CSV table of C-alpha atoms in Angstrom, one decimal:
chain,number,residue,atom,x,y,z
A,1,UNK,CA,13.4,6.5,-2.8
A,2,UNK,CA,15.5,8.8,-4.8
A,3,UNK,CA,13.0,11.6,-5.2
A,4,UNK,CA,12.5,14.6,-2.9
A,5,UNK,CA,9.7,14.0,-0.5
A,6,UNK,CA,6.6,16.2,-0.3
A,7,UNK,CA,4.3,16.8,2.7
A,8,UNK,CA,0.7,15.9,3.2
A,9,UNK,CA,-1.6,17.0,6.0
A,10,UNK,CA,-3.1,13.6,6.7
A,11,UNK,CA,-6.8,13.0,6.8
A,12,UNK,CA,-7.9,16.1,5.0
A,13,UNK,CA,-6.3,15.4,1.6
A,14,UNK,CA,-8.7,16.1,-1.2
A,15,UNK,CA,-8.3,15.7,-5.0
A,16,UNK,CA,-6.8,19.2,-5.2
A,17,UNK,CA,-3.9,18.3,-2.8
A,18,UNK,CA,-2.4,15.7,-5.0
A,19,UNK,CA,0.3,17.0,-7.5
A,20,UNK,CA,1.8,14.7,-10.2
A,21,UNK,CA,5.4,13.9,-9.3
A,22,UNK,CA,5.0,14.4,-5.6
A,23,UNK,CA,6.3,11.5,-3.4
A,24,UNK,CA,5.1,11.0,0.2
A,25,UNK,CA,6.6,9.0,3.0
A,26,UNK,CA,3.8,7.7,5.2
A,27,UNK,CA,4.0,8.2,9.0
A,28,UNK,CA,3.7,4.7,10.3
A,29,UNK,CA,5.5,1.3,9.9
A,30,UNK,CA,4.1,-2.1,10.6
A,31,UNK,CA,6.0,-5.2,11.8
A,32,UNK,CA,4.5,-8.3,10.2
A,33,UNK,CA,3.8,-10.9,12.8
A,34,UNK,CA,3.4,-14.7,12.4
A,35,UNK,CA,-0.2,-14.2,13.5
A,36,UNK,CA,-0.8,-11.7,10.7
A,37,UNK,CA,0.5,-14.1,8.1
A,38,UNK,CA,-1.1,-17.4,9.4
A,39,UNK,CA,-4.5,-15.9,10.4
A,40,UNK,CA,-5.1,-13.9,7.2
A,41,UNK,CA,-3.7,-16.5,4.9
A,42,UNK,CA,-6.1,-19.1,6.5
A,43,UNK,CA,-9.0,-16.7,6.2
A,44,UNK,CA,-8.5,-16.2,2.5
A,45,UNK,CA,-8.0,-20.0,2.1
A,46,UNK,CA,-4.4,-19.8,0.6
A,47,UNK,CA,-3.0,-23.2,1.3
A,48,UNK,CA,0.5,-22.8,-0.1
A,49,UNK,CA,3.0,-24.5,2.1
A,50,UNK,CA,5.4,-21.6,1.8
A,51,UNK,CA,3.2,-19.7,4.3
A,52,UNK,CA,2.7,-22.6,6.8
A,53,UNK,CA,5.4,-25.3,6.6
A,54,UNK,CA,8.5,-24.0,8.4
A,55,UNK,CA,10.2,-27.5,8.1
A,56,UNK,CA,9.9,-27.6,4.3
A,57,UNK,CA,10.9,-23.9,3.9
A,58,UNK,CA,14.0,-24.4,6.1
A,59,UNK,CA,15.3,-26.9,3.5
A,60,UNK,CA,14.8,-24.5,0.6
A,61,UNK,CA,16.6,-21.4,-0.5
A,62,UNK,CA,14.6,-18.9,1.6
A,63,UNK,CA,15.1,-20.8,4.9
A,64,UNK,CA,11.8,-19.5,6.5
A,65,UNK,CA,8.1,-19.3,5.7
A,66,UNK,CA,7.2,-16.2,3.6
A,67,UNK,CA,4.3,-13.8,4.1
A,68,UNK,CA,1.5,-14.1,1.6
A,69,UNK,CA,1.8,-11.4,-1.0
A,70,UNK,CA,-1.8,-10.4,-0.5
A,71,UNK,CA,-1.0,-9.5,3.0
A,72,UNK,CA,2.1,-7.5,2.0
A,73,UNK,CA,0.0,-5.5,-0.6
A,74,UNK,CA,-2.8,-4.9,1.9
A,75,UNK,CA,-0.4,-3.7,4.6
A,76,UNK,CA,1.5,-1.3,2.3
A,77,UNK,CA,-1.6,0.2,0.9
A,78,UNK,CA,-3.1,0.3,4.4
A,79,UNK,CA,-0.1,2.3,5.6
A,80,UNK,CA,-0.8,4.8,2.9
A,81,UNK,CA,-4.6,5.1,3.6
A,82,UNK,CA,-4.4,7.9,6.1
A,83,UNK,CA,-2.9,10.2,3.4
A,84,UNK,CA,-4.4,8.7,0.2
A,85,UNK,CA,-7.8,7.1,1.2
A,86,UNK,CA,-9.6,9.2,3.8
A,87,UNK,CA,-11.5,11.1,1.1
A,88,UNK,CA,-11.8,8.3,-1.5
A,89,UNK,CA,-15.2,7.7,-2.9
A,90,UNK,CA,-14.3,4.6,-4.8
A,91,UNK,CA,-11.3,2.4,-5.6
A,92,UNK,CA,-11.2,2.2,-9.4
A,93,UNK,CA,-8.2,0.0,-10.4
A,94,UNK,CA,-5.1,-1.7,-9.0
A,95,UNK,CA,-2.5,-2.5,-11.6
A,96,UNK,CA,1.2,-3.2,-12.0
A,97,UNK,CA,1.4,-5.2,-8.7
A,98,UNK,CA,5.0,-6.5,-8.2
A,99,UNK,CA,6.4,-8.3,-5.2
A,100,UNK,CA,10.1,-7.6,-5.4
A,101,UNK,CA,11.6,-9.2,-2.2
A,102,UNK,CA,10.1,-11.8,0.1
A,103,UNK,CA,8.6,-10.6,3.4
A,104,UNK,CA,9.2,-12.7,6.5
A,105,UNK,CA,7.7,-12.8,10.0
A,106,UNK,CA,9.3,-9.9,11.9
A,107,UNK,CA,10.0,-7.7,8.9
A,108,UNK,CA,8.8,-4.1,9.3
A,109,UNK,CA,7.1,-2.5,6.3
A,110,UNK,CA,7.1,1.2,5.4
A,111,UNK,CA,5.2,2.9,2.6
A,112,UNK,CA,5.8,5.6,0.1
A,113,UNK,CA,3.4,7.0,-2.5
A,114,UNK,CA,4.1,8.8,-5.7
A,115,UNK,CA,1.4,10.7,-7.5
A,116,UNK,CA,1.5,9.6,-11.1
A,117,UNK,CA,-1.4,11.7,-12.4
A,118,UNK,CA,-4.7,13.5,-11.7
A,119,UNK,CA,-7.7,13.9,-13.9
A,120,UNK,CA,-11.3,14.8,-14.1
A,121,UNK,CA,-14.1,12.3,-13.3
A,122,UNK,CA,-17.6,11.9,-14.8
A,123,UNK,CA,-18.9,13.9,-11.9
A,124,UNK,CA,-18.2,17.4,-10.7
A,125,UNK,CA,-17.6,16.6,-7.0
A,126,UNK,CA,-14.7,14.3,-7.6
A,127,UNK,CA,-11.5,13.7,-9.6
A,128,UNK,CA,-9.3,10.6,-10.3
A,129,UNK,CA,-5.9,10.3,-8.7
A,130,UNK,CA,-3.4,7.8,-10.0
A,131,UNK,CA,-1.0,6.6,-7.2
A,132,UNK,CA,2.1,4.4,-7.3
A,133,UNK,CA,2.6,2.7,-3.9
A,134,UNK,CA,6.0,1.4,-2.8
A,135,UNK,CA,6.6,-0.8,0.2
A,136,UNK,CA,10.1,-1.1,1.8
A,137,UNK,CA,11.3,-3.4,4.5
A,138,UNK,CA,13.4,-2.4,7.5
A,139,UNK,CA,16.6,-2.7,5.3
A,140,UNK,CA,15.3,-0.3,2.7
A,141,UNK,CA,14.6,-3.1,0.2
A,142,UNK,CA,11.6,-2.8,-2.0
A,143,UNK,CA,9.1,-5.5,-1.2
A,144,UNK,CA,6.0,-4.2,-3.1
A,145,UNK,CA,5.1,-1.9,-5.9
A,146,UNK,CA,1.6,-1.3,-7.3
A,147,UNK,CA,-0.5,1.4,-9.0
A,148,UNK,CA,-3.9,2.4,-7.8
A,149,UNK,CA,-6.5,4.8,-9.3
A,150,UNK,CA,-9.0,6.4,-6.8
A,151,UNK,CA,-12.1,8.5,-7.2
A,152,UNK,CA,-11.3,11.3,-4.7
A,153,UNK,CA,-13.6,14.0,-3.3
A,154,UNK,CA,-13.0,17.6,-4.4
A,155,UNK,CA,-12.6,20.0,-1.5
A,156,UNK,CA,-14.8,22.5,-3.4
A,157,UNK,CA,-17.8,20.2,-3.0
A,158,UNK,CA,-17.0,18.2,0.2
A,159,UNK,CA,-14.7,20.3,2.3
A,160,UNK,CA,-15.8,21.9,5.6
A,161,UNK,CA,-19.2,20.1,5.8
């Protein structure tokens, strides 16, 4: 990331805490295991051999099975949740999803979030925050980018309850 990082307090982030242009580095990383890939890929019934057939993949340009993109997206967004989802009332949209670099078993993912915008909602107790989530692997290569709009609680209505 080439932007200056901002700070968040964690679980108590309300609509008012998100400022357009701010970029956050999330606290945790997650190493993707073979179990993560095979179990979740089977559960969602993705039968693509690239996730299961090591022999076939060894003969191709990538040399190893790859992690299903749905898992990559879920893990990156999951890593951002403590900061960007604890006070969410509704997930509104997910757009602009891009998988930039393959993820392999044993890769460790890290997440960053940029606030692209904030706006009013159709209700007084919440606002809409537009996030851009970025996932990097252990080598600093971007593996995922995606935008997410969230209906977020306002502190003025929900704080200190």
